CSV table of C-alpha atoms and ligand atoms in Angstrom, one decimal:
chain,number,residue,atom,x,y,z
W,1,UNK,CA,-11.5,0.3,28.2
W,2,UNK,CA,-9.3,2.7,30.4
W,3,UNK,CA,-10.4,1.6,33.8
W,4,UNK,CA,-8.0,0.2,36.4
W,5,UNK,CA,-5.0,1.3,34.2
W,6,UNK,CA,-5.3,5.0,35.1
W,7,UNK,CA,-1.9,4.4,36.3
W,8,UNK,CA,-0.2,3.9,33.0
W,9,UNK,CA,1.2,6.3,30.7
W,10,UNK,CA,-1.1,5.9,27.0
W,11,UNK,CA,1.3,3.5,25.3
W,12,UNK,CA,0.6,4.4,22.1
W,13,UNK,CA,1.6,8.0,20.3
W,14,UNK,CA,-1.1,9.4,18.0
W,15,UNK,CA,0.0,12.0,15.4
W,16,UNK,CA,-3.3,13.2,15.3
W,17,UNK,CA,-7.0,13.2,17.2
W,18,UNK,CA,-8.8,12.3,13.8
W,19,UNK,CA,-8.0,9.6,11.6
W,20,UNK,CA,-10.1,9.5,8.4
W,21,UNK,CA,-10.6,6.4,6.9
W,22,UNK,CA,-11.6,6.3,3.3
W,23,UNK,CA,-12.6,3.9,1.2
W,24,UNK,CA,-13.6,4.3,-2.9
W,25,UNK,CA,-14.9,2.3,-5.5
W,26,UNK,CA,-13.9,3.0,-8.6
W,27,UNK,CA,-15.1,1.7,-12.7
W,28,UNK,CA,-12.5,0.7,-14.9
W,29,UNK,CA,-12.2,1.0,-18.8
W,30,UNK,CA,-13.7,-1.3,-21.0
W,31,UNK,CA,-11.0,-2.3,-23.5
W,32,UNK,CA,-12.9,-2.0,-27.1
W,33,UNK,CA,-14.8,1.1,-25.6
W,34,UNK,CA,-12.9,4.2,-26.8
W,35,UNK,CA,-12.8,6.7,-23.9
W,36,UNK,CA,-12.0,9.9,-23.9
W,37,UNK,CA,-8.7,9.3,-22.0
W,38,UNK,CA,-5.9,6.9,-21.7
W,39,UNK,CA,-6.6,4.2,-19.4
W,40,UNK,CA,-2.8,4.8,-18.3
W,41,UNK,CA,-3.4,8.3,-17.3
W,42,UNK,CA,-6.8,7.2,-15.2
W,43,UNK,CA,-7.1,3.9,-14.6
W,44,UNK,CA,-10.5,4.1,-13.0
W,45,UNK,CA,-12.6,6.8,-12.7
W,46,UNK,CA,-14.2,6.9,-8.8
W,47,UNK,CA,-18.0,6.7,-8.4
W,48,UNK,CA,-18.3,6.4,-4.9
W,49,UNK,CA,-16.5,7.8,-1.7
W,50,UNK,CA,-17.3,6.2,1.5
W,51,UNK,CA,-15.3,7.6,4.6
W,52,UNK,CA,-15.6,7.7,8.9
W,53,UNK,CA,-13.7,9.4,11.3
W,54,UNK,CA,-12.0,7.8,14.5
W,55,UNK,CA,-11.3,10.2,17.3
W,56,UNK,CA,-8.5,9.8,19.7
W,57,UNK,CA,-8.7,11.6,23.5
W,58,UNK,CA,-8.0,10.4,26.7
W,59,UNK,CA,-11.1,9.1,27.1
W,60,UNK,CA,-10.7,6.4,24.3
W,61,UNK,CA,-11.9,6.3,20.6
W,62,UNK,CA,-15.3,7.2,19.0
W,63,UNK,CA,-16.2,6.2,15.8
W,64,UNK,CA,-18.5,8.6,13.6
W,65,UNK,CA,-21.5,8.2,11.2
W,66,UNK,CA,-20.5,7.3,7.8
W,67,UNK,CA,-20.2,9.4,5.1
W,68,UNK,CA,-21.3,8.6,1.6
W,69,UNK,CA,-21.3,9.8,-2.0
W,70,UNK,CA,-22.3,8.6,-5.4
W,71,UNK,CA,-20.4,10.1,-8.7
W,72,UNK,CA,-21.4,9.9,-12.1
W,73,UNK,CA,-18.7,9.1,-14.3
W,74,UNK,CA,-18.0,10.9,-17.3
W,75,UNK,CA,-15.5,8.7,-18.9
W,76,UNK,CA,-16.4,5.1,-18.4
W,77,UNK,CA,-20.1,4.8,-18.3
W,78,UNK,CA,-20.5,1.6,-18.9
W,79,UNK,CA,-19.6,-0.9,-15.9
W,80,UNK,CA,-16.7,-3.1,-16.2
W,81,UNK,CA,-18.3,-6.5,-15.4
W,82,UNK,CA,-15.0,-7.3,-13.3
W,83,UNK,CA,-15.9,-4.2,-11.1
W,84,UNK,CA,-19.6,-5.3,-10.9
W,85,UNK,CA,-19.1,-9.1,-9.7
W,86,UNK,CA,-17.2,-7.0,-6.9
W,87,UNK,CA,-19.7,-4.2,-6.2
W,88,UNK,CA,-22.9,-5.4,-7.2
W,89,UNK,CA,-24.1,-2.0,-9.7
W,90,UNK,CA,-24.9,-2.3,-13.2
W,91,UNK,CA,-24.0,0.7,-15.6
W,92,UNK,CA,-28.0,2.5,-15.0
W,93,UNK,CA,-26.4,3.1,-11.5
W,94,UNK,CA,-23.9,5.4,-13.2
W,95,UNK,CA,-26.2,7.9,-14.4
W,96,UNK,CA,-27.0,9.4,-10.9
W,97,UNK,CA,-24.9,10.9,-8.5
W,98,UNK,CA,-22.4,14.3,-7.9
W,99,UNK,CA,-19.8,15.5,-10.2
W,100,UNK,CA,-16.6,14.4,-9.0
W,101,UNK,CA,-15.5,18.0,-7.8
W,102,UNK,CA,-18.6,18.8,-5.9
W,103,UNK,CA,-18.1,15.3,-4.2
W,104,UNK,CA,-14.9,15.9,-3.4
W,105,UNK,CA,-15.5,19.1,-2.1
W,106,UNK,CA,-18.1,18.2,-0.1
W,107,UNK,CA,-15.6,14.7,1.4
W,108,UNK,CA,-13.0,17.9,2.3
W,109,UNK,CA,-15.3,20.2,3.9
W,110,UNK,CA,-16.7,16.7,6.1
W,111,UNK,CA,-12.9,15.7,7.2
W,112,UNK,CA,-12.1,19.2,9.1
W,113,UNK,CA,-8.8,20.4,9.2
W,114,UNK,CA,-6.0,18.1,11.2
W,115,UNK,CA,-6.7,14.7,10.6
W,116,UNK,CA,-4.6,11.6,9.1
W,117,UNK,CA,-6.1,9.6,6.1
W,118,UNK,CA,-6.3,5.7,6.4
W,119,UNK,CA,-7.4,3.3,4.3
W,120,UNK,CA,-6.8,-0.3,3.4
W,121,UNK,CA,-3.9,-1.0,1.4
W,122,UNK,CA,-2.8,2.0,-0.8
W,123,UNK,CA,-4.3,1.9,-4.0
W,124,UNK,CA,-7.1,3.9,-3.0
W,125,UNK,CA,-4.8,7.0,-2.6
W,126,UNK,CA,-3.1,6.1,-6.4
W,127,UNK,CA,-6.7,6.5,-7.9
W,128,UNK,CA,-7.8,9.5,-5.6
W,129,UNK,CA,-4.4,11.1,-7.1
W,130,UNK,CA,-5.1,10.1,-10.8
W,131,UNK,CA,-9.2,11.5,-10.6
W,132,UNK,CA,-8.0,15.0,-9.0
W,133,UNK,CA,-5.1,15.4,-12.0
W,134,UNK,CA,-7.6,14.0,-14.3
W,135,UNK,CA,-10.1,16.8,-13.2
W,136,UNK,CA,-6.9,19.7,-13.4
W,137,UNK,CA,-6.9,19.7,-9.6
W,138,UNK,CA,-3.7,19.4,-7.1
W,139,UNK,CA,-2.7,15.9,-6.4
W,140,UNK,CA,-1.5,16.8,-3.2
W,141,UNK,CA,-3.0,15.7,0.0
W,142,UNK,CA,-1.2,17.5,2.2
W,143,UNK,CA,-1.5,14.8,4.9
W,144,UNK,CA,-0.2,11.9,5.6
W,145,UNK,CA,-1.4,8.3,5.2
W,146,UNK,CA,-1.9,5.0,6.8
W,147,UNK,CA,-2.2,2.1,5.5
W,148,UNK,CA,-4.3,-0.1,7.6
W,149,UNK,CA,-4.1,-3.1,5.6
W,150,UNK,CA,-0.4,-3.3,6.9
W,151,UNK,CA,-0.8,-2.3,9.8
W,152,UNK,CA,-3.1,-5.2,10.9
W,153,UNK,CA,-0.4,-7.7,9.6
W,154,UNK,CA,2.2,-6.3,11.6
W,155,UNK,CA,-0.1,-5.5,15.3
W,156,UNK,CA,-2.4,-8.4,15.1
W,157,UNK,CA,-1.3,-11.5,12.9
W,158,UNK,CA,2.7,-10.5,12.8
W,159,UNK,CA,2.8,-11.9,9.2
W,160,UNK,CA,3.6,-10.4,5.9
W,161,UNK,CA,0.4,-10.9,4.3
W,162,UNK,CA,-2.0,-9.0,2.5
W,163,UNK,CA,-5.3,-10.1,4.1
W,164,UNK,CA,-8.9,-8.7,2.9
W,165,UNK,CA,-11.0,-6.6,4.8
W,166,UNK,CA,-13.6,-9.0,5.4
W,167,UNK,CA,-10.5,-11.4,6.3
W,168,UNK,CA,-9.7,-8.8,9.2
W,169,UNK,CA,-13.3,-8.3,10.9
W,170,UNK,CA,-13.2,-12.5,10.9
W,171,UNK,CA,-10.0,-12.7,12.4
W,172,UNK,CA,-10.6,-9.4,14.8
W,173,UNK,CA,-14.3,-11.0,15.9
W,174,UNK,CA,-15.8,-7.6,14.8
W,175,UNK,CA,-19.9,-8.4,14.1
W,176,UNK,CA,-20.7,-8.7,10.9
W,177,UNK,CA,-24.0,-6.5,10.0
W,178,UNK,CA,-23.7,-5.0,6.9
W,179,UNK,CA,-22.6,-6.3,3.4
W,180,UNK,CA,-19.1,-5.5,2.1
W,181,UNK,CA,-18.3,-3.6,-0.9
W,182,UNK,CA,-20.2,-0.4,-0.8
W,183,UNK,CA,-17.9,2.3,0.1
W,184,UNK,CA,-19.0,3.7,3.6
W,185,UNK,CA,-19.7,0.5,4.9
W,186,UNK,CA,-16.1,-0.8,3.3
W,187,UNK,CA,-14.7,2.0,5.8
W,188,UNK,CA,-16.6,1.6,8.4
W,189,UNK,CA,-15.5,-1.8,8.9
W,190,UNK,CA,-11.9,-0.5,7.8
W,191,UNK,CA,-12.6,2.1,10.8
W,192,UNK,CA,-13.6,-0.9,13.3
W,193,UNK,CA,-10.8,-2.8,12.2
W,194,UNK,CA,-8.4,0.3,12.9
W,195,UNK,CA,-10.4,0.8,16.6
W,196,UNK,CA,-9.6,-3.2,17.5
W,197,UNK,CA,-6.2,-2.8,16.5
W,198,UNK,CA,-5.4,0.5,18.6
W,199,UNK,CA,-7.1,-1.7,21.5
W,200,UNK,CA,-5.0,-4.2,20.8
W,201,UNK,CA,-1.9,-2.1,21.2
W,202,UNK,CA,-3.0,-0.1,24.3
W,203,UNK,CA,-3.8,-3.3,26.2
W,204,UNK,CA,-1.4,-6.0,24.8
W,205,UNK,CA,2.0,-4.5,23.5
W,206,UNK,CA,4.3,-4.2,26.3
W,207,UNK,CA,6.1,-1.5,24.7
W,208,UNK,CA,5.6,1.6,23.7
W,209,UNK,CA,4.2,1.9,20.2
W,210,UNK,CA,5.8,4.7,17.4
W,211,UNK,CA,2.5,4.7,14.8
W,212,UNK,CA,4.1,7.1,13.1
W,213,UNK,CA,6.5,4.8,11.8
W,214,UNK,CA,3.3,3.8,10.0
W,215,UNK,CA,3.1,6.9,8.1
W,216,UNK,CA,3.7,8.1,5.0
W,217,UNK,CA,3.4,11.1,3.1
W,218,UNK,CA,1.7,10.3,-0.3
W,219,UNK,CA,2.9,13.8,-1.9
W,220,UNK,CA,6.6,12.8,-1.9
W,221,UNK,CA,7.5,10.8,-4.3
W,222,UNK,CA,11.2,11.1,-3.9
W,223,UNK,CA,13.5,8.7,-5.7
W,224,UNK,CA,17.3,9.1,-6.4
W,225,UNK,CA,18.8,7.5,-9.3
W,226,UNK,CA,22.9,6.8,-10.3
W,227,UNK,CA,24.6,4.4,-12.6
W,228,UNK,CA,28.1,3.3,-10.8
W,229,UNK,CA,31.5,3.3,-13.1
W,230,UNK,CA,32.2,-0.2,-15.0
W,231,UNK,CA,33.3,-3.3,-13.2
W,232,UNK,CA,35.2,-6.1,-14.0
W,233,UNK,CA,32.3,-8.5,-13.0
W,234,UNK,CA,28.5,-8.5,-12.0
W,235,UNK,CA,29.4,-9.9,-8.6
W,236,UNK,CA,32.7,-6.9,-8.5
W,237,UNK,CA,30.0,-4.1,-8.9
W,238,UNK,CA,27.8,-6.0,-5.8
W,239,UNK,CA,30.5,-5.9,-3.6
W,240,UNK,CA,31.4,-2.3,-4.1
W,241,UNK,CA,27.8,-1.1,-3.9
W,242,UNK,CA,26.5,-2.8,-1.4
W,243,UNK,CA,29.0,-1.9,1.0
W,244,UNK,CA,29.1,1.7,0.2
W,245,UNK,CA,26.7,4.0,3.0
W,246,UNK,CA,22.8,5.0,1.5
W,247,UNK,CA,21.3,8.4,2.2
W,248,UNK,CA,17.6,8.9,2.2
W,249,UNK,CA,17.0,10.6,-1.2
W,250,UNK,CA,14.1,13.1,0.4
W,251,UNK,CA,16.5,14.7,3.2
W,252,UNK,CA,20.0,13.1,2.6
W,253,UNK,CA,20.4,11.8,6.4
W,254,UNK,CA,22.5,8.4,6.6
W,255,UNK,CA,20.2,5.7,6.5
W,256,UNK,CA,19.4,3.1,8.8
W,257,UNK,CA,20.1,-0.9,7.4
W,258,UNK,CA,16.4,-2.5,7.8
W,259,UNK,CA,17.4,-5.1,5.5
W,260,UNK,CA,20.7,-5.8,4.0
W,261,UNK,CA,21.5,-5.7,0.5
W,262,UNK,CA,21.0,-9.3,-1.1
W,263,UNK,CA,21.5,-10.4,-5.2
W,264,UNK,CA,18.9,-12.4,-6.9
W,265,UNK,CA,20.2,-13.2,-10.5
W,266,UNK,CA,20.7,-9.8,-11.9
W,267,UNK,CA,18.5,-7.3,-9.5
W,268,UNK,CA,20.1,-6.4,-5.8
W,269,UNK,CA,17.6,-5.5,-3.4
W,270,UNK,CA,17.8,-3.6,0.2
W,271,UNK,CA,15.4,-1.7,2.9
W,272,UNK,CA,16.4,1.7,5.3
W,273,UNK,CA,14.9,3.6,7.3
W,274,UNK,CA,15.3,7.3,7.9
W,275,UNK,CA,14.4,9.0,11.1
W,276,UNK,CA,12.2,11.3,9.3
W,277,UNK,CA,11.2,9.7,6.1
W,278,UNK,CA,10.6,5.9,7.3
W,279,UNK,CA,11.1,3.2,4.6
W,280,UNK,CA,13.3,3.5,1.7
W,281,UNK,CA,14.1,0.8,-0.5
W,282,UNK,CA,17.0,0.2,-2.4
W,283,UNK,CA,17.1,-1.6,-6.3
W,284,UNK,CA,19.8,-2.4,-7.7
W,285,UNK,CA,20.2,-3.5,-12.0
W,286,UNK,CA,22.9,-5.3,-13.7
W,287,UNK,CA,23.8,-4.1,-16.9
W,288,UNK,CA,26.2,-4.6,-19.4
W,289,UNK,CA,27.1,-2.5,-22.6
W,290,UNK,CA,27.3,-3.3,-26.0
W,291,UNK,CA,31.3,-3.7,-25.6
W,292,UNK,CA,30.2,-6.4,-22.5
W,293,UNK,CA,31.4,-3.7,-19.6
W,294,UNK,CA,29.5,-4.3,-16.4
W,295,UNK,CA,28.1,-1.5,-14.3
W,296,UNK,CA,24.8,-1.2,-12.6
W,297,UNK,CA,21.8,1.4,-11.5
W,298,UNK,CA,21.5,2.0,-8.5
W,299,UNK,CA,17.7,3.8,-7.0
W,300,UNK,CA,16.9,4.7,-3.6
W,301,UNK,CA,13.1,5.4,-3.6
W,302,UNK,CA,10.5,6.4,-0.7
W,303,UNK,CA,8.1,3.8,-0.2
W,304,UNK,CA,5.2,3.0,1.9
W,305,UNK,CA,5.2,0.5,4.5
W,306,UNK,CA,3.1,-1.8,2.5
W,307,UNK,CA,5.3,-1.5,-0.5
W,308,UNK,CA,7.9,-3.7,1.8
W,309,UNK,CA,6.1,-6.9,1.3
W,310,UNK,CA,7.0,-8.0,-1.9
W,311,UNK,CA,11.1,-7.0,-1.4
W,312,UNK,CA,11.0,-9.4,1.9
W,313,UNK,CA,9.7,-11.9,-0.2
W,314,UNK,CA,12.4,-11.6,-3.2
W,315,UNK,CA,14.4,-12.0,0.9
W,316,UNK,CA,12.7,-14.9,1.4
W,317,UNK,CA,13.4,-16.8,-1.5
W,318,UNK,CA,16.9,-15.7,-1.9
W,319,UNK,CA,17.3,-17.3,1.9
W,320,UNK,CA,16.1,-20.2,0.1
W,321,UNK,CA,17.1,-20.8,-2.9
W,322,UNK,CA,20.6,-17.7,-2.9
W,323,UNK,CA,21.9,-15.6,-5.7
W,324,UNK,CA,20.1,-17.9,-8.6
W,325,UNK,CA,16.7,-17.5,-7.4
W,326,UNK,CA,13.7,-19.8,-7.3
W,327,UNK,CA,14.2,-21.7,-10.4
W,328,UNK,CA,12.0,-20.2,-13.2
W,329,UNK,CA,8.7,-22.6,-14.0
W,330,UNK,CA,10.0,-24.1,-17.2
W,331,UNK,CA,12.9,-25.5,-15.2
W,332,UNK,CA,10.3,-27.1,-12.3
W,333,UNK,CA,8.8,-28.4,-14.9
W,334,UNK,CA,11.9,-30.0,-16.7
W,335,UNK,CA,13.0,-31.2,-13.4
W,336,UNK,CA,9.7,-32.7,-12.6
W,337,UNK,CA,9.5,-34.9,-16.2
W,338,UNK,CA,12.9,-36.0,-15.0
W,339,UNK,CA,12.0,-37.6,-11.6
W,340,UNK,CA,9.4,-39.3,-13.4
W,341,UNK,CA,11.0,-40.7,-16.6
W,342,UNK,CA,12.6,-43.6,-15.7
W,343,UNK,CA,14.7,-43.6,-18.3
W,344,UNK,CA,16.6,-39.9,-17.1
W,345,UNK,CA,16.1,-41.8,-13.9
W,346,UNK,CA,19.0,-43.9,-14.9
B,1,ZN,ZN1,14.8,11.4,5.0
């Protein structure tokens, strides 16, 4: 992949020789099965952790064997049939595997020590979190992610989309040998996916590529909240806080504009960037008191690069459609019964 290029400085900067690339399946609750805990505190319980390593060196990128573990659940044992259409196990698959701890233990040990964790899309890492507090373990990673899912929108389809994995090994021409949905082979292809796409930017990007804009670190959850004075008008408490300069609420370093602040109906919405912290975005809610006073909240909150998809497409429709919004359904629908009555015609 190197040769005839020797020449060139590596293009891309890797924060680490080892990216880990995980992926989990998970069951869910069954509503009118009481469980031992509250669905809002564990929303699924993991039974499977499939994972490879990618290594980085001069030389180029070597993907490893997979790793794989089954977990028996101890709090939904029965499988969700949503979850099975998806994964193809019924709930006698449940009853065999590691305890969670052991199989955790045993994922940790397997990843080494410096190494960045990757995955597709980030819910992975919310349900990893909510099993380790569930099981009176730290939540904390102590690495950083990357989310793969958005980092193939942005190297190899330049779109704000949230593709599948499958979607990806399609689009990327990666073979296809093994089926989808079991975790180590779900990575594995995540893992190929993440290869193509580091390919991609040694060979194709003209410029050099910062990956660790990329990153995030999924043990801050930072978020800074204030409610501004009262204003004479919703549009009087825009102007003032939109124009007034945003520090990142992890470091408090001046922020970088990524995305101006823009007003749909009663919500203001922004993206920054800070050097050390990457994306925050900014929220903004009109209130008003029970005398009618105006005044807003304002939060500045960490997020993760996928995170930015659905603000710039609030952006999107308020290029379209401004400060009102896409007009809500019931008013299509009004609108439509009036094109085609002839007598509103009139
Ligand atoms: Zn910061």
């Amino acid at each position: 992949m190197t040769e005839g290029r020797e020449d060139r400085d590596r293009i891309i900067y890797h924060p680490t020789a080892t990216y880990v690339i995980i992926d989990l399946e998970w069951n869910q609750p069954i509503p009118w099965i009481k469980s031992r805990v509250d669905p809002k505190q564990l929303p699924g319980e993991i039974i499977e952790i499939g994972a490879v390593k990618l290594s980085v060196d001069e030389r180029g990128t070597e993907l490893s064997k997979p790793f794989h573990v089954l977990i028996r659940p101890i709090c939904y044992t029965v499988m969700n049939k949503n979850v099975s259409r998806v994964i193809n196990k019924i709930s006698s698959d449940l009853r065999h595997g590691l305890t969670f701890i052991d199989a955790y233990e045993a994922f940790i040990r397997w990843c080494g020590d410096d190494f960045v964790i990757c995955g597709w899309g980030n819910s992975d890492l919310s349900i990893l979190k909510a099993n380790l507090r569930f099981h009176d373990r730290s939540a904390l990673l102590g690495r950083h992610f990357l989310d793969v899912q958005t980092l193939f929108s942005k190297v190899a389809e330049d779109k704000n989309v949230q593709r599948s994995v499958e979607y990806a090994v399609d689009f990327l021409r990666i073979p296809k040998l093994e089926d989808f949905h079991e975790a180590h082979r779900d990575a594995e292809y995540t893992g190929k996916i993440l290869e193509k796409l580091f390919d991609i930017l040694e060979n194709d990007e003209p410029a050099v590529f910062r990956l660790e804009q990329y990153l995030f670190d999924p043990d801050l959850n930072v978020q800074s909240e204030r409610r501004t004075d009262y204003c004479d008008s919703w549009s009087d408490c825009c102007d003032r806080t939109f124009s007034e300069p945003a520090v990142c609420p992890a470091c408090g370093s001046p922020l970088r504009e990524e995305l101006a602040w823009f007003r749909i109906r009663k919500s203001g919405f922004s993206l920054f960037r800070c050097d050390t912290h990457n994306l925050v975005a900014g929220r903004v809610r009109l209130k008003k008191n029970a005398e009618g006073k105006v005044y807003a909240s304002v939060v500045l909150k960490l997020i993760q690069p996928g995170e930015a998809r659905p603000i710039n497409e609030r952006h999107e429709e308020y290029l379209i459609y401004g400060t009102s919004g896409k007009p809500r359904e019931e008013n299509i629908l009004l609108a439509a019964d009036e094109t085609i009555n002839p007598e509103n015609a009139l």
